XYZ file of C-alpha atoms in Angstrom:
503
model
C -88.402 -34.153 -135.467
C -87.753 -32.413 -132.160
C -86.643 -34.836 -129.829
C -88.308 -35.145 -126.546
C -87.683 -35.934 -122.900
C -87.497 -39.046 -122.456
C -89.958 -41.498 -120.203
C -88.107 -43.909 -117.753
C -89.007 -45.416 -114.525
C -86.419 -43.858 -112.823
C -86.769 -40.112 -111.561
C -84.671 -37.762 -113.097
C -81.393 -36.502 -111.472
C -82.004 -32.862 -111.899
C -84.269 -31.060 -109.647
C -85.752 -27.139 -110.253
C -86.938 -24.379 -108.169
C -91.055 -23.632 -109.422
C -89.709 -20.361 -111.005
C -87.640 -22.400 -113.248
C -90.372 -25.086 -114.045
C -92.788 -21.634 -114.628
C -90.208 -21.073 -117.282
C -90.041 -24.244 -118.688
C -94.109 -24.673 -119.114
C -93.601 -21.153 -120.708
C -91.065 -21.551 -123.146
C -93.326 -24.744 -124.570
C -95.770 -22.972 -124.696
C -94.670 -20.124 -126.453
C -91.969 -21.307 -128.606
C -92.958 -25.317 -129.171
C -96.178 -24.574 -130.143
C -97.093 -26.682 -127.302
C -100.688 -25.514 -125.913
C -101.569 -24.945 -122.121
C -104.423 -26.880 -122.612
C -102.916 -29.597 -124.401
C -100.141 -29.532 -121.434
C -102.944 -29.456 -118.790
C -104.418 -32.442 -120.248
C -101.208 -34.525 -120.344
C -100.349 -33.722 -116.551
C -104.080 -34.780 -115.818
C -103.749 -37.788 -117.927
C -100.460 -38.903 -116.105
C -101.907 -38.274 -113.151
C -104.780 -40.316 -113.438
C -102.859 -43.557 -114.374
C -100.649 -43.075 -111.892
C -103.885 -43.496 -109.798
C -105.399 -46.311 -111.509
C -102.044 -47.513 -111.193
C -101.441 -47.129 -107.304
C -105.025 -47.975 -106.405
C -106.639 -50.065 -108.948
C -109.414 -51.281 -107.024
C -110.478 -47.760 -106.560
C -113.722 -46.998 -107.408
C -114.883 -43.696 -105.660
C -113.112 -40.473 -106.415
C -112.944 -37.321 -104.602
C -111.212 -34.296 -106.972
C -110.464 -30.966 -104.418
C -109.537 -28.164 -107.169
C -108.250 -24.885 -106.394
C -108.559 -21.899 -108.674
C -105.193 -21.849 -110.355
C -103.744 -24.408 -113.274
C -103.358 -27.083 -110.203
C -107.081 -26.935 -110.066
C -107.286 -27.697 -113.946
C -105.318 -30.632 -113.623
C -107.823 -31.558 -111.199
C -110.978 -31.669 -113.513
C -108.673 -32.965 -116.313
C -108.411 -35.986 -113.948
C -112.572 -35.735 -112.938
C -113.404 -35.668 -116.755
C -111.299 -39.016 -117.202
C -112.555 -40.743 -114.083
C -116.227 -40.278 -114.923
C -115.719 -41.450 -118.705
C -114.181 -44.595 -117.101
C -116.716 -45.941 -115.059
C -115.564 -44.021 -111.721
C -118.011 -42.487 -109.360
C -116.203 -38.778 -108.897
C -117.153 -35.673 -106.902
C -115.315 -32.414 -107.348
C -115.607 -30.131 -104.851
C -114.012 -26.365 -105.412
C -112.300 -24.423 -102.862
C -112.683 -20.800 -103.595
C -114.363 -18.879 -106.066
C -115.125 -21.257 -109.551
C -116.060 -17.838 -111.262
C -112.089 -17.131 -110.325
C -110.901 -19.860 -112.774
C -109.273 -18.722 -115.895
C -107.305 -19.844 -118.953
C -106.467 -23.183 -119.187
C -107.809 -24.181 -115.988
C -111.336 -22.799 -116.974
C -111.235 -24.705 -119.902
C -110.704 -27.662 -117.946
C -113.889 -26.973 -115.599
C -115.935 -26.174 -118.678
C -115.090 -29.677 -120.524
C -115.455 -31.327 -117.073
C -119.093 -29.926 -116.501
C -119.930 -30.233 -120.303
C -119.166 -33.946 -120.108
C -121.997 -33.968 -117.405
C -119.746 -33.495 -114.369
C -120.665 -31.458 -111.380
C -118.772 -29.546 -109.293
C -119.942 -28.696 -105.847
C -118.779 -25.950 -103.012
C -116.179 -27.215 -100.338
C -117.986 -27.626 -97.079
C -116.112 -30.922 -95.731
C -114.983 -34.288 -97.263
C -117.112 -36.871 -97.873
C -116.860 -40.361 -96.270
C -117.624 -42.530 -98.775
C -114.180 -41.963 -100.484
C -111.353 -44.291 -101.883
C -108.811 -41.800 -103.152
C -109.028 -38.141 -102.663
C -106.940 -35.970 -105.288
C -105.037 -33.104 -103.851
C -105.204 -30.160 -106.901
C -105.794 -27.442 -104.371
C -102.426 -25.398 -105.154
C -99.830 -25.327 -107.601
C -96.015 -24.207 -106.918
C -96.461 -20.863 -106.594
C -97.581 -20.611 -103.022
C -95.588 -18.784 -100.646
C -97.944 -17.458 -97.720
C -99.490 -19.412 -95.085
C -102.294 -21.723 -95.854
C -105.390 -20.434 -93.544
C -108.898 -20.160 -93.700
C -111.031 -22.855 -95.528
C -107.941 -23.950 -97.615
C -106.303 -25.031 -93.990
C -109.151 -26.682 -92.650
C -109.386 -28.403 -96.382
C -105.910 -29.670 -96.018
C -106.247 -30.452 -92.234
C -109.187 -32.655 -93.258
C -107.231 -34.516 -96.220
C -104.868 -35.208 -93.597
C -107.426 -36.933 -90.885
C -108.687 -39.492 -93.944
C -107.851 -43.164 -93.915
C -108.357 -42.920 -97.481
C -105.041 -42.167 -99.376
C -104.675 -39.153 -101.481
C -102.775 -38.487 -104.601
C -100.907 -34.875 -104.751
C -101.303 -33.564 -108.220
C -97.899 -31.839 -108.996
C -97.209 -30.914 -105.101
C -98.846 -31.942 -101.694
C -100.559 -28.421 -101.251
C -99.207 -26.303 -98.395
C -95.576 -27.764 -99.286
C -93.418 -25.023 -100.593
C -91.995 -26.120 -103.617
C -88.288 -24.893 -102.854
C -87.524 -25.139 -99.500
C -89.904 -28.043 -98.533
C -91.124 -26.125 -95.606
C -94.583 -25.968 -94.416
C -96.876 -23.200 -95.044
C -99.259 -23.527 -92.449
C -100.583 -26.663 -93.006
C -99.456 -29.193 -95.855
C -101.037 -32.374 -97.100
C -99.257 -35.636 -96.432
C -100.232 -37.275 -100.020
C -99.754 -41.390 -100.421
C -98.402 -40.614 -103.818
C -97.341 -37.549 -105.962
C -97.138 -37.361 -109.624
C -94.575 -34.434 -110.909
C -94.619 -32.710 -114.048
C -92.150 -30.849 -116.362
C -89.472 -30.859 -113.880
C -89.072 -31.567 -110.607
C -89.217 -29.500 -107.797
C -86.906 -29.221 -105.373
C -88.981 -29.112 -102.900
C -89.659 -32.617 -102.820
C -86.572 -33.758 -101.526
C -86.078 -30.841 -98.838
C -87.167 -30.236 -95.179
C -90.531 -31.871 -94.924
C -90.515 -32.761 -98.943
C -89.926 -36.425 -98.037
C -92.576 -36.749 -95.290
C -95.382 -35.319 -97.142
C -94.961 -36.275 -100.799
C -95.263 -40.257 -100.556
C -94.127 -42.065 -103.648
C -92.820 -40.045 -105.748
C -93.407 -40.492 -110.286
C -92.806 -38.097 -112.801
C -93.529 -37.078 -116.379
C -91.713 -34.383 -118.623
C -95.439 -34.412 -120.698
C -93.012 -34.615 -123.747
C -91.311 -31.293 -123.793
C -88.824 -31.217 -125.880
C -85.249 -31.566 -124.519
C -84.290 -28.214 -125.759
C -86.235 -26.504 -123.484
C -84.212 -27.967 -120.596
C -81.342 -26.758 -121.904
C -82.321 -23.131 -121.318
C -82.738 -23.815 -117.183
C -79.095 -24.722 -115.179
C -80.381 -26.949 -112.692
C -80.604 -25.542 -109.040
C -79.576 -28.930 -107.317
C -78.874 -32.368 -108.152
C -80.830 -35.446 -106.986
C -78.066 -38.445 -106.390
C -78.392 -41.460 -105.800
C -75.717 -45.193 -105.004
C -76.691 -46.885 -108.346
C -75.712 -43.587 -110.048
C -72.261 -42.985 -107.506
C -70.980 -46.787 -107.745
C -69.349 -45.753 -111.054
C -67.059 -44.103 -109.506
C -65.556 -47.539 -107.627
C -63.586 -48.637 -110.256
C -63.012 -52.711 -110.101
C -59.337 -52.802 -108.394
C -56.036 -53.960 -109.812
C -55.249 -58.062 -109.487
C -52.107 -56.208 -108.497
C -53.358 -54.135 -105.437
C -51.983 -54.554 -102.151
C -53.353 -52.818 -98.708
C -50.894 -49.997 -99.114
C -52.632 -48.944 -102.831
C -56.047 -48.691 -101.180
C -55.557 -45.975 -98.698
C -54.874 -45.752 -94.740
C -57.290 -44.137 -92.686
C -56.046 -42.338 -89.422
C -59.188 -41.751 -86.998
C -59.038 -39.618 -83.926
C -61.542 -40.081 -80.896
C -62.875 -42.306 -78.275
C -62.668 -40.305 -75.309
C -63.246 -42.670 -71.993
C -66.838 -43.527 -72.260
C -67.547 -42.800 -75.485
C -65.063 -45.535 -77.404
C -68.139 -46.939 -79.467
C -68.263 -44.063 -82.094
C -64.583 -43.978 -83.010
C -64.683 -48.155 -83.253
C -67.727 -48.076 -85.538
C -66.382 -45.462 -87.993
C -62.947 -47.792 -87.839
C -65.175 -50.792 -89.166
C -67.195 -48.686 -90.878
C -63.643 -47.242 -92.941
C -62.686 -51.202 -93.554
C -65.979 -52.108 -95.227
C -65.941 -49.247 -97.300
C -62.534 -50.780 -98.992
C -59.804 -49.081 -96.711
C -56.551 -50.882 -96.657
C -55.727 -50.259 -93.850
C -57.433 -48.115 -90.190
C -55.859 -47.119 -87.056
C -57.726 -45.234 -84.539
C -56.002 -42.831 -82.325
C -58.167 -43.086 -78.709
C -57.658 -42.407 -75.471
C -55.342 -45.405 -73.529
C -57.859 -46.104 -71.177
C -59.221 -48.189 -73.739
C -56.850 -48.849 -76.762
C -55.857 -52.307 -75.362
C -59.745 -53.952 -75.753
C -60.871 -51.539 -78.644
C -60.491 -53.628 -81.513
C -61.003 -56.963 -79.474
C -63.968 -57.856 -81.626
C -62.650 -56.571 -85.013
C -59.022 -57.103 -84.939
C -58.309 -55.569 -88.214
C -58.276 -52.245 -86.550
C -54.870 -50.776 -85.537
C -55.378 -48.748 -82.210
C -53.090 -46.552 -80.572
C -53.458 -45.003 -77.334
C -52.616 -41.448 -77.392
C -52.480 -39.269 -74.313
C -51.158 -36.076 -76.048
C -51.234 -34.387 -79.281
C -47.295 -35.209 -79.291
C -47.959 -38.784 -79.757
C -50.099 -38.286 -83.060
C -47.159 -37.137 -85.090
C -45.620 -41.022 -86.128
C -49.646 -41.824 -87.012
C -49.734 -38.890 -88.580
C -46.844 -40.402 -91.174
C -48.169 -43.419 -91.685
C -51.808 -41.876 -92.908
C -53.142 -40.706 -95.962
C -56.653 -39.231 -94.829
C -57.312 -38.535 -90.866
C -61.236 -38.589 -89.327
C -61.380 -36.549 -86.591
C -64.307 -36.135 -83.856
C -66.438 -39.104 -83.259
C -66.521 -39.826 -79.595
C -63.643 -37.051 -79.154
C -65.157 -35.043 -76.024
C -64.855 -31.584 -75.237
C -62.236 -31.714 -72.260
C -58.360 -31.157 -72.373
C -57.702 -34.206 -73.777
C -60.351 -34.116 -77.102
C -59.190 -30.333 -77.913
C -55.487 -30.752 -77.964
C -56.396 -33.795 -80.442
C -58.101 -31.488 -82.422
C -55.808 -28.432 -82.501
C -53.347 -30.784 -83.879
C -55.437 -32.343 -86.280
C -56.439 -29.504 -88.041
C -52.866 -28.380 -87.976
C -52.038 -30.979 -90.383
C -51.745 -31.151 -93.978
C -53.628 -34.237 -95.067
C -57.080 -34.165 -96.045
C -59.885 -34.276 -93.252
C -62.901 -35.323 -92.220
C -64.766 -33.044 -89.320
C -67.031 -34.759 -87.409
C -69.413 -34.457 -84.028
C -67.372 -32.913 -80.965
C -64.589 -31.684 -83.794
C -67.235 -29.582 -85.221
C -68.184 -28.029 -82.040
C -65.203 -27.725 -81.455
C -64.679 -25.443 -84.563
C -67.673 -23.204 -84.088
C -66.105 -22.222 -81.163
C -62.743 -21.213 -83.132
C -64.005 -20.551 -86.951
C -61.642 -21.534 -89.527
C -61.741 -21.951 -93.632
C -59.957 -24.441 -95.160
C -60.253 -26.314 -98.971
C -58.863 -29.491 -98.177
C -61.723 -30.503 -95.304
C -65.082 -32.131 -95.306
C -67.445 -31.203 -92.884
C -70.735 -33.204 -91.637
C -72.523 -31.478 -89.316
C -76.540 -32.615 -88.483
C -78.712 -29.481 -87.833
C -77.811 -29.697 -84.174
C -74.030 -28.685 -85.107
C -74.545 -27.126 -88.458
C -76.893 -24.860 -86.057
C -73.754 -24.174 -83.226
C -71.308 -23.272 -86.926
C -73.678 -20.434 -88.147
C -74.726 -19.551 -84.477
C -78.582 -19.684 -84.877
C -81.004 -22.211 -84.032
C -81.408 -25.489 -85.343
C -85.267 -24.740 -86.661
C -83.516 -22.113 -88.799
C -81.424 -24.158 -89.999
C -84.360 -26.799 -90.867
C -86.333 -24.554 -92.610
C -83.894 -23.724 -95.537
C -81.804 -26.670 -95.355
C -80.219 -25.439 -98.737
C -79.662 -21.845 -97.646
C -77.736 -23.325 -94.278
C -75.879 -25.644 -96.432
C -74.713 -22.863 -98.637
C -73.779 -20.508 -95.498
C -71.512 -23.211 -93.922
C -69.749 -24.205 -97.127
C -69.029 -19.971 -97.544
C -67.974 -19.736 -93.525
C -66.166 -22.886 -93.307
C -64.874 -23.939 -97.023
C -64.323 -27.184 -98.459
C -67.255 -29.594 -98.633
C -69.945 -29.685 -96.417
C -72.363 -32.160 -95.804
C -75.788 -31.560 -94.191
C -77.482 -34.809 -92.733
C -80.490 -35.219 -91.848
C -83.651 -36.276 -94.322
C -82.535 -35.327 -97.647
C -78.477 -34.900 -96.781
C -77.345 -32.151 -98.366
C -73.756 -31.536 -100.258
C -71.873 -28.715 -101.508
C -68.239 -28.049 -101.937
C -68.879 -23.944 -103.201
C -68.291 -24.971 -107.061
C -70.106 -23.731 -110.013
C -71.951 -27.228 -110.052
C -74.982 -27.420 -108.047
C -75.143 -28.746 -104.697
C -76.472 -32.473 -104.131
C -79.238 -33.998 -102.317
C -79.394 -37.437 -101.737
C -82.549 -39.008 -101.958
C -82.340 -42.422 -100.342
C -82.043 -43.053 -96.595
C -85.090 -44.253 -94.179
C -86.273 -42.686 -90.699
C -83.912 -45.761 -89.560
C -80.898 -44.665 -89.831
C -82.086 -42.138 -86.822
C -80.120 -44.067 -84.601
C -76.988 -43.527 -82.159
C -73.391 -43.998 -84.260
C -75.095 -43.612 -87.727
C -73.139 -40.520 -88.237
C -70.001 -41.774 -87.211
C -70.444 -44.649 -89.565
C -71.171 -42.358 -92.309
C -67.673 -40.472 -91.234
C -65.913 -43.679 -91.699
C -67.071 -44.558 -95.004
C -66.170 -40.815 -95.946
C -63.161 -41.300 -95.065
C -62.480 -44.391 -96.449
C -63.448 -43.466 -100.315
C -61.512 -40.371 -99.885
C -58.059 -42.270 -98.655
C -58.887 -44.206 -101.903
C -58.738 -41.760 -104.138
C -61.217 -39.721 -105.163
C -61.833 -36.197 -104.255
C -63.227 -34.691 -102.027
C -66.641 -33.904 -103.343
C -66.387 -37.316 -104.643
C -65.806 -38.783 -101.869
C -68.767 -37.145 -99.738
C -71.196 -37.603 -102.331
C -70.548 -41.396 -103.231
C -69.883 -41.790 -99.291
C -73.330 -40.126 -98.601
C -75.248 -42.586 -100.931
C -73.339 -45.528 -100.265
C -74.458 -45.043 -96.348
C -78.029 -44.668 -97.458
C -78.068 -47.119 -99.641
C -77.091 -49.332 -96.853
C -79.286 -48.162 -94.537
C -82.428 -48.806 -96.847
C -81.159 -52.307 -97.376
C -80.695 -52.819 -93.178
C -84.221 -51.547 -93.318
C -85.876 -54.175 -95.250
C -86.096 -55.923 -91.588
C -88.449 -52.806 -90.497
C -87.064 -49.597 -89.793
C -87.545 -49.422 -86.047
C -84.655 -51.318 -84.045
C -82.010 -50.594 -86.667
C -78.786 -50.422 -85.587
C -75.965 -48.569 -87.097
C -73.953 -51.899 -86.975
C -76.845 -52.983 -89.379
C -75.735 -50.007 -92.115
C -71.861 -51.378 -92.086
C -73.562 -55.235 -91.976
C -75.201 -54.201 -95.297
C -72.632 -52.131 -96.881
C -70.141 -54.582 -98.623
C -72.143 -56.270 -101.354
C -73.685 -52.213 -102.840
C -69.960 -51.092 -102.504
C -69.404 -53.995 -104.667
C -71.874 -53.359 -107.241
C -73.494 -57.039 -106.496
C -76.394 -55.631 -104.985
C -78.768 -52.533 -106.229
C -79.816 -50.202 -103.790
C-alpha cells in the first residue's frame, strides 16, 4: 500500500512555491491515479470542516467562486453546506461559461444537487461566513476591476471569511499584494504549503492557518526540494542539549558585547541580560565610560568595561569566545573605531544596528559573521529602499547573504535566515506585532550571541536564537500585545530555553 502524508495538528515544516505545489497536484494526478475531481472534492471537504469547525454556530453561507480550480473548491464546499442543513448562496465572479475541467464538474454537481449560482453584483448582508474561492496560486497581475471591488468588499464585512487555499490577491510566493488581497479569519492549505503564507503580508492576511496533504502519497514529495523551511522553538529546543552536572561558567561560553554610546546605554545592557538568560556563562559589555560604573547596577551579573579606544578592547578581546557588536554603538568617532576593530578580529560575530550601517558604508564578506539587519538596514546594505526590500523579503535575504556572507538574518514579520548553503533558507513563523517595540532587536542579538558562544554554529545559532526570541515574545504576549516591553521577551525566555514550557 502506498503510504501517504500523514495528518497532524501541527503544520508542516516545509513550505513550496505554487509552481512546485502545480507539480505536486500533477504528478498525483497523473501517476497515482489520483483524479482532479476526486482531489477537488477532498480540498472542498477539508475546507468545509475546517469551517464547521471555526464557526460552528454558522448557519448562513456565502461561496464567491472564481473561474479556475479555486472556484471548484468553492462549489465543492456549496454542495456540502446545502446537503447539511446550511442556507448557501454562490455568487460567480466572471464568466461561469469560462469554467472547465474539474472545476466545471464541481458547478455542475453543485447546481444538479439543486444549488444556484448567481452573478456577483455585491455581498449580501445577511451573511455568517463568506468563503474566499475567488483565485487560486497562480495569480501574478494586479487584482482590478470587479474582482478588486469583490475583494475590497470581503474586506469591509464584520462577518469572517474563510480563504480556500490562499486569501485571493495574496501572491503565493512572495506574500505581496496584488492590488488588493483579502484579509481571511482562517485559511485552509492544501497539498503543500505555500510560501507565501509566511512572507511579506502572508501573516496579516491569512488568519489561522490548517492544512491537509488530501492524502498524496509521500512519494510525490520526494520529487519537489523544498524552497524554504518553516521553523519553529518546539522544533529548535533539540538542539539545547541538557548540560553536564560537571559544567562550570567557563564551559558555557563568554559573550563580549560592544556598544552603549552616551545616551544610548539601554540597548547594549538589554542584549547583556538578554546573553545571560539565554545560558551564557559569562557577559561583559564593552561601553563607553561615561556610563560603565552604573550599567550593570540593576543586573550585577554583567561585567562592564569602559572603553574609550579600540586599544583598550584587546585584553576583552582574550577573555571572549563570541563578540556582539552594534547595539547602541553610534555613528561618531568613538562607535567606528569600536567597530573597525571588531571586525578585525578573529572570533565569531554578531552585526547588529549602527554596526550594520556602519558596514554598508564599507562592504565587506566574511564566513564567520551573522548579520541581523530589519528592512530599514538590510535596505542601507543593498542600497535600495526599504519597500523593495519588503516586497521580496526572500530575494533581499538572498542578496545580502551573497554581498555580505555568512548568515543573515532578516527581521521583521516572518524573520528570515540564510547562511548561502545548499539547504533552504528559514522562516520563522512565530512572533506577534508585539515584539514591535524599542530594544527587541538588541535582545534578539544577545540571545544570538549567547547560543553561538555555547556551541553551536552559526546557522544554528541564528535559527534556534530566532525562535527562541519569538517564542518568548508570544508567551510575553499572552498579557495583550500592546505595551510589551522587550524586558518582557528576556522575562519570558528562561523556562522555553529550558524545555519546561511549550511555545
Amino acid at each position: 500500500m502506498t503510504r501517504a502524508m500523514p495528518e497532524t495538528d501541527r503544520l508542516p515544516h516545509a513550505l513550496y512555491r505554487a509552481e512546485q505545489v502545480r507539480n505536486l497536484d500533477r504528478t498525483a494526478i497523473e501517476e497515482c491515479d489520483m483524479p482532479g475531481i476526486e482531489l477537488m472534492n477532498r480540498a472542498g471537504s477539508v475546507a468545509f470542516r475546517a469551517l464547521r469547525d471555526r464557526w460552528p454556530a454558522a448557519r448562513r453561507l456565502t461561496v464567491l467562486a472564481g473561474i479556475g480550480n479555486n472556484g471548484g473548491d468553492g462549489y465543492v464546499i456549496a454542495r456540502l453546506a446545502r446537503a447539511a442543513g446550511l442556507s448557501v448562496r454562490v455568487l460567480q465572479l466572471g464568466d461561469a461559461e469560462r469554467l472547465r475541467g474539474d472545476a466545471a464538474l464541481s458547478c455542475l454537481a453543485y447546481r444538479n444537487a439543486g444549488g444556484v449560482v448567481e452573478s456577483y453584483a455585491a455581498l449580501p448582508r445577511n451573511t455568517d461566513v463568506y468563503v474566499d474561492a475567488i483565485f487560486g496560486t497562480g495569480l501574478e497581475r494586479a487584482v482590478e476591476g470587479q474582482w478588486a471591488e469583490a475583494v475590497k468588499a470581503l474586506n469591509l464585512q464584520r462577518a469572517p471569511v474563510l480563504a480556500v487555499d490562499m486569501p485571493s490577491g495574496l501572491h503565493s510566493d512572495t506574500g505581496r499584494v496584488l492590488g488588493a488581497a483579502v484579509k481571511a479569519g482562517a485559511t485552509v492549505s492544501f497539498i503543500g504549503l505555500k510560501q507565501g503564507l509566511f512572507l511579506g503580508a502572508g501573516p496579516e492576511h491569512r488568519g489561522e492557518l490548517s492544512f491537509s496533504a488530501l492524502e498524496i502519497p509521500a512519494t510525490v514529495y520526494s520529487r519537489e526540494i523544498l524552497s524554504l523551511r518553516r521553523v519553529d522553538w518546539p522544533q529548535q529546543v533539540e538542539l539545547l542539549a541538557p548540560r553536564s552536572r560537571l559544567a562550570h561558567k567557563g564551559d558555557c561560553g563568554h559573550v563580549l558585547l560592544i556598544g552603549g554610546a552616551p545616551g544610548m546605554s539601554g540597548a547594549v545592557r538589554l542584549a547583556g541580560e538578554a546573553a545571560l538568560r539565554a545560558g551564557a556563562g559569562l557577559v561583559t559589555i564593552a561601553t563607553h565610560p561615561q556610563h560603565a560604573s552604573w550599567l550593570n547596577l540593576t543586573r550585577p551579573e554583567l561585567m562592564v568595561a569602559g572603553v574609550d579606544c579600540a586599544e583598550a578592547l584587546d585584553p576583552l578581546i582574550e577573555r571572549a569566545d563570541v563578540v556582539a557588536v552594534g547595539p547602541g554603538l553610534g555613528r561618531d568617532a568613538w562607535g567606528r573605531q569600536l567597530w573597525m576593530r571588531a571586525q578585525a578580529l578573529g572570533l565569531p560575530l554578531i552585526v547588529d544596528a549602527d554596526a550594520l550601517t556602519l558596514l554598508a558604508e564599507q562592504p565587506l564578506n566574511r564566513a564567520d559573521w551573522i548579520l541581523t539587519p530589519h528592512p530599514g538596514e538590510a535596505a542601507r546594505l543593498l542600497q535600495v529602499g526599504a519597500q523593495e526590500v519588503e516586497q521580496d523579503r526572500l530575494q533581499a535575504l538572498r542578496l545580502l547573504q551573497e554581498r555580505y556572507g555568512g548568515v543573515t538574518v532578516l527581521k521583521g514579520s516572518g524573520t528570515l535566515i540564510c547562511d548561502g548553503s545548499q539547504r533552504p533558507p528559514a522562516v520563522c513563523s512565530d512572533g506577534n506585532p508585539g515584539m514591535a517595540t524599542a530594544g527587541s532587536g538588541d535582545v534578539l542579538t544577545g540571545v544570538v550571541a549567547a547560543l553561538r558562544a555555547q556551541g553551536l554554529d552559526a546557522d544554528a545559532a541564528a535559527t534556534a536564537g530566532v525562535c527562541l526570541h519569538a517564542a518568548a515574545g508570544d508567551q510575553a504576549a499572552r498579557c495583550g500585545e500592546r505595551g510589551l516591553i522587550a524586558s518582557d521577551i528576556i522575562a519570558a525566555m528562561r523556562p522555553l530555553a529550558n524545555g519546561i514550557e511549550a511555545a
